[in-house]
Tab-separated table of C-alpha atoms in Angstrom:
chain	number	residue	atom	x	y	z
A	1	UNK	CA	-63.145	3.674	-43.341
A	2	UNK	CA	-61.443	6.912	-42.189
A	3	UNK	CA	-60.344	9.030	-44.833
A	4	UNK	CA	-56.630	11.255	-44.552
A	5	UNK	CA	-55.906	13.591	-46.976
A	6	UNK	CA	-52.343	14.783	-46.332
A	7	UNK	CA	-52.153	18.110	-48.741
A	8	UNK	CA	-48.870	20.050	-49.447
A	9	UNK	CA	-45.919	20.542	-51.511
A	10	UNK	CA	-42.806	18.861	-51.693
A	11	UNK	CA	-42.589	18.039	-48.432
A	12	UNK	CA	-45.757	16.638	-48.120
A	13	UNK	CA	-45.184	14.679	-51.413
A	14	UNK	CA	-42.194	12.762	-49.920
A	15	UNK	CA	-39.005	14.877	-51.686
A	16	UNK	CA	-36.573	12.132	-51.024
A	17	UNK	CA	-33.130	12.915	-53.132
A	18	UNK	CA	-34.269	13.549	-56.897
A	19	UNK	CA	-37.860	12.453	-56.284
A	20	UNK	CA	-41.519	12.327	-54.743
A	21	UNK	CA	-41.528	8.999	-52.489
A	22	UNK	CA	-44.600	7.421	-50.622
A	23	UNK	CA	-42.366	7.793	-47.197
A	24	UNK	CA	-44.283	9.824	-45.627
A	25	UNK	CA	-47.544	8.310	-46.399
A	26	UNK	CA	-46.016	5.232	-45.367
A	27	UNK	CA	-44.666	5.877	-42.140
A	28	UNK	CA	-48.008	7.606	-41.115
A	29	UNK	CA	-50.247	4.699	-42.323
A	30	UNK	CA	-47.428	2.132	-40.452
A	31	UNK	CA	-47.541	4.258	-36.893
A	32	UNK	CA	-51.506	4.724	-36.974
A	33	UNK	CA	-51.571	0.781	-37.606
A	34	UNK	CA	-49.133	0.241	-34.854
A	35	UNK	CA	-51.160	2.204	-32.716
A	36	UNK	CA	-54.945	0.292	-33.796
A	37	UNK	CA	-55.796	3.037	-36.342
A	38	UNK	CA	-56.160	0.094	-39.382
A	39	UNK	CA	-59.393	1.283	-41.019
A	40	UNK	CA	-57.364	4.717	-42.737
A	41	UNK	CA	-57.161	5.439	-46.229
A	42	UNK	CA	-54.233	7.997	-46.961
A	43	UNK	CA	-54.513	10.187	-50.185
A	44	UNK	CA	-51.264	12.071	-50.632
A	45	UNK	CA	-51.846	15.573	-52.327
A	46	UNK	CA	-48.347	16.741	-52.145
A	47	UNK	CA	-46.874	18.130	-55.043
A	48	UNK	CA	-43.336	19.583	-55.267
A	49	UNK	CA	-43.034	23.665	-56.148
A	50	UNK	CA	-46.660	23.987	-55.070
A	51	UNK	CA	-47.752	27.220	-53.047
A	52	UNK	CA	-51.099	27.787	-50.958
A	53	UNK	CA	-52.421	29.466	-54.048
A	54	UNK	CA	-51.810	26.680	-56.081
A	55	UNK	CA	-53.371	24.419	-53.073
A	56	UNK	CA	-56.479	26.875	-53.624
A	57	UNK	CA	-56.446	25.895	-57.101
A	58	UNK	CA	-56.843	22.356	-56.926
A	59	UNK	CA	-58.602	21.714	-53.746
A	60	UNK	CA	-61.890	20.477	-55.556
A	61	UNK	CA	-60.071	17.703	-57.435
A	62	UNK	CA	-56.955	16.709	-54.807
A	63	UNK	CA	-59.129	17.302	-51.522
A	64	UNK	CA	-62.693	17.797	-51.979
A	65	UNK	CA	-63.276	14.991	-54.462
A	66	UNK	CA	-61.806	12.569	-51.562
A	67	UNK	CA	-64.709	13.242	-49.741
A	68	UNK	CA	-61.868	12.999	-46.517
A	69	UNK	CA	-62.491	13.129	-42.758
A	70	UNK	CA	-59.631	14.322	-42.550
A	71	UNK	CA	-57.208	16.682	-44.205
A	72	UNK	CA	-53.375	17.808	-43.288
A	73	UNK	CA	-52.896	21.539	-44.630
A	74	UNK	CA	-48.997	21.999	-44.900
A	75	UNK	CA	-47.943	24.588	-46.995
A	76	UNK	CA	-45.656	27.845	-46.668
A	77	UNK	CA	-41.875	26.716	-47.829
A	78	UNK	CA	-42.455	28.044	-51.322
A	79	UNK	CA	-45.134	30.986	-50.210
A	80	UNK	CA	-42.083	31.913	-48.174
A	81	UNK	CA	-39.265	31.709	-51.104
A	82	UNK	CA	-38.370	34.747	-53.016
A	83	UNK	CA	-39.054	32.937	-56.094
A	84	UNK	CA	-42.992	32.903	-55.861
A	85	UNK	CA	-45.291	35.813	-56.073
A	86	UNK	CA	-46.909	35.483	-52.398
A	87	UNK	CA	-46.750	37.529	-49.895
A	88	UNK	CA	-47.738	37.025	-46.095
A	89	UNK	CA	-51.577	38.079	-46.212
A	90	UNK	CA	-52.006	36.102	-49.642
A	91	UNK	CA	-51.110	33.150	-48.229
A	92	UNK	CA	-53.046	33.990	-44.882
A	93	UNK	CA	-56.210	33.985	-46.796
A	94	UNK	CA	-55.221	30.563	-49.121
A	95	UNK	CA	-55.729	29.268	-46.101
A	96	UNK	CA	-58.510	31.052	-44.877
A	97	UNK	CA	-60.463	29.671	-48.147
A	98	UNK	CA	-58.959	26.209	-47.788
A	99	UNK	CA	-60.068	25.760	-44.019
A	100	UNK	CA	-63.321	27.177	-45.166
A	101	UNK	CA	-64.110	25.017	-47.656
A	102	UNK	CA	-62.950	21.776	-46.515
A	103	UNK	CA	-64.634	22.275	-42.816
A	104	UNK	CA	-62.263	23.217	-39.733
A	105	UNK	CA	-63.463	20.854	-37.697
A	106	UNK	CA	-61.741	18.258	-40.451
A	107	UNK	CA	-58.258	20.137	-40.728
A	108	UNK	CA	-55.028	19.668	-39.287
A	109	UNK	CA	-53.386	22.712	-40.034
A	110	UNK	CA	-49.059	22.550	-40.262
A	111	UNK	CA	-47.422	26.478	-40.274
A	112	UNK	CA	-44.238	27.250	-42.906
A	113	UNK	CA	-41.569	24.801	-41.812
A	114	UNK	CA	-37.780	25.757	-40.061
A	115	UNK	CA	-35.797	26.306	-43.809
A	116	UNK	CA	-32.155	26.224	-43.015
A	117	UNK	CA	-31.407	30.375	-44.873
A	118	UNK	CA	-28.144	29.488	-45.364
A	119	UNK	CA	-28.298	26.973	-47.969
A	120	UNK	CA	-31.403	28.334	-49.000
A	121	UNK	CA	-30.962	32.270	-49.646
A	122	UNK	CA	-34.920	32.802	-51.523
A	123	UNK	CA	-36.039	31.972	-48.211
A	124	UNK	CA	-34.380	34.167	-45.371
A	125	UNK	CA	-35.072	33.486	-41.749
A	126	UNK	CA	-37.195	36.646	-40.860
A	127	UNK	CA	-39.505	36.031	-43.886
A	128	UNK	CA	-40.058	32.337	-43.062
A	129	UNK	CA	-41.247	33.640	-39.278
A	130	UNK	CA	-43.421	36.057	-40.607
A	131	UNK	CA	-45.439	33.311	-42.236
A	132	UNK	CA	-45.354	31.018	-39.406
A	133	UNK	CA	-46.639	34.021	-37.544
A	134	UNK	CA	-49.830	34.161	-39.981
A	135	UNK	CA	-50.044	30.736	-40.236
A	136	UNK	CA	-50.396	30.449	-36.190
A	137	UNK	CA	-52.725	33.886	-36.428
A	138	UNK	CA	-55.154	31.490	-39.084
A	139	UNK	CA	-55.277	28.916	-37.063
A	140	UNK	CA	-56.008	30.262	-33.526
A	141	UNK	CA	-58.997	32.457	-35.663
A	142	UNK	CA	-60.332	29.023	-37.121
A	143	UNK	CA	-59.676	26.883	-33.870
A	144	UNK	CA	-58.293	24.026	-35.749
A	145	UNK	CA	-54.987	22.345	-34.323
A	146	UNK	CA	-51.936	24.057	-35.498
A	147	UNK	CA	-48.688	22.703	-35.364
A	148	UNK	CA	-45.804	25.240	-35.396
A	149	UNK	CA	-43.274	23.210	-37.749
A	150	UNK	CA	-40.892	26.006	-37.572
A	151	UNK	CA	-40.571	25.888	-33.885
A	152	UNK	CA	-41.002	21.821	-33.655
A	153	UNK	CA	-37.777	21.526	-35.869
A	154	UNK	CA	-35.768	24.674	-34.700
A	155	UNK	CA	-35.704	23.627	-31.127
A	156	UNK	CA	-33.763	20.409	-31.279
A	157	UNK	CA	-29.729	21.141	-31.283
A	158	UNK	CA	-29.539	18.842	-33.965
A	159	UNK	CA	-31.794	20.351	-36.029
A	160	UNK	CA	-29.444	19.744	-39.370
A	161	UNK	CA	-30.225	16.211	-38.746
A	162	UNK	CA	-33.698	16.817	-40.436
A	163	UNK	CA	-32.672	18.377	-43.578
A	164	UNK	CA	-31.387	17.140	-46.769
A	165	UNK	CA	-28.244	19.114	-47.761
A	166	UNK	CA	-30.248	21.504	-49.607
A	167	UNK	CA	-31.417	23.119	-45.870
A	168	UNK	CA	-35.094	22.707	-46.966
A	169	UNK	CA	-36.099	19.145	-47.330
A	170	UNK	CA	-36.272	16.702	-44.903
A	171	UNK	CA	-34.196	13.701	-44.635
A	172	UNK	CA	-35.692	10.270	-43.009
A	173	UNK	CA	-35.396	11.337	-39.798
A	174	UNK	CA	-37.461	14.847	-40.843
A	175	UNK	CA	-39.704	12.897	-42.280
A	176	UNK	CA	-40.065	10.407	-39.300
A	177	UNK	CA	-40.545	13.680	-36.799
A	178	UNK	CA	-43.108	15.123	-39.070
A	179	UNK	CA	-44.991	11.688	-39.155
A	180	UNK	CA	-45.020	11.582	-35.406
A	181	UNK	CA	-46.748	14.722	-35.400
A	182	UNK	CA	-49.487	13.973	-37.984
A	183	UNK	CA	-50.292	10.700	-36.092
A	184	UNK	CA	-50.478	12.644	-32.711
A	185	UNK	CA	-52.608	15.223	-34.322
A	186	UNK	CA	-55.339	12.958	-35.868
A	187	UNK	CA	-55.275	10.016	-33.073
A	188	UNK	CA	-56.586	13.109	-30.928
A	189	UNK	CA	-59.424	13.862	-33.560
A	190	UNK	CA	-60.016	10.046	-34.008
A	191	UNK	CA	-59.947	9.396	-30.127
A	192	UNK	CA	-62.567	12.605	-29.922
A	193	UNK	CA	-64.940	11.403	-32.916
């Protein structure tokens, strides 16, 4: 049994309207199993208003614990906000000590997501990039796969499409592109093992 550990904030949690939802553990498991990936266990660690320092904090019990294979790191859309004490090289070394711990040759690592600034002032565009930017520096240092997330959902023209009307979380369709990039990302590490 292959274990996933997809660990976040409220986007990885499933922010769907008012609540955390299993979607996104749901359409991941479904799309492995369509593709002959059956023998996965998914552990969602995504909790809503969570920042890479609070993803330091409970690593041992949401990640560690799991014992996983594998583990998704996606955070950055609070880190980025105004709201939250973290600035750029804080959250660079979060994830330093996450990656670290957990093993690099286990993580998937997902940079600070497109955030549409407009309905979303805490979180202006130039900001958001310059995490991104560290997020992409982490990852190339560690090796591990990085996705750009900012970049994946900026480039389509119908990028609104992706985003709940509060410009920051996704919709089914966000969450249906961000699945499809978690199940390309580990059926490469499960067709390497």
């Amino acid at each position: 049994m292959t274990k996933l550990v997809l660990f976040g904030d409220s986007i990885t949690a499933g922010y769907l309207g008012e609540a955390a939802s299993p979607i996104l553990t749901n359409l991941v498991k479904a799309a492995l199993a369509a593709q002959g990936f059956e023998n996965i266990m998914i552990s969602n660690a995504g909790i809503p208003g969570d920042t890479s320092s609070g993803g330091v904090k409970r690593l041992e019990k949401d990640v560690l614990a799991k014992e996983p294979d594998y583990v998704t790191i996606f955070f950055g859309a609070n880190d980025c906000s105004d709201n939250y004490p973290i600035d750029v090289d804080k959250y660079g070394e979060n994830l330093t000590e996450m990656i670290e711990k957990i093993g690099r040759e286990k993580v998937i690592l997902f940079t600070a997501p497109f955030v549409v600034s407009a309905r979303q002032p805490s979180r202006q565009d130039e900001t958001v990039r310059r995490f991104v930017a560290k997020g992409k520096e982490i990852g190339e240092q560690f090796a591990v796969p990085t996705v750009d997330m900012y970049h994946a959902l900026s480039v389509y023209p119908g990028t609104e499409e992706f985003f709940q009307d509060d410009g920051l979380h996704f919709s089914e369709s966000g969450y249906e592109f961000l699945a499809a990039l978690i199940v390309r990302e580990i059926k490469g590490k499960l067709l390497d093992s």
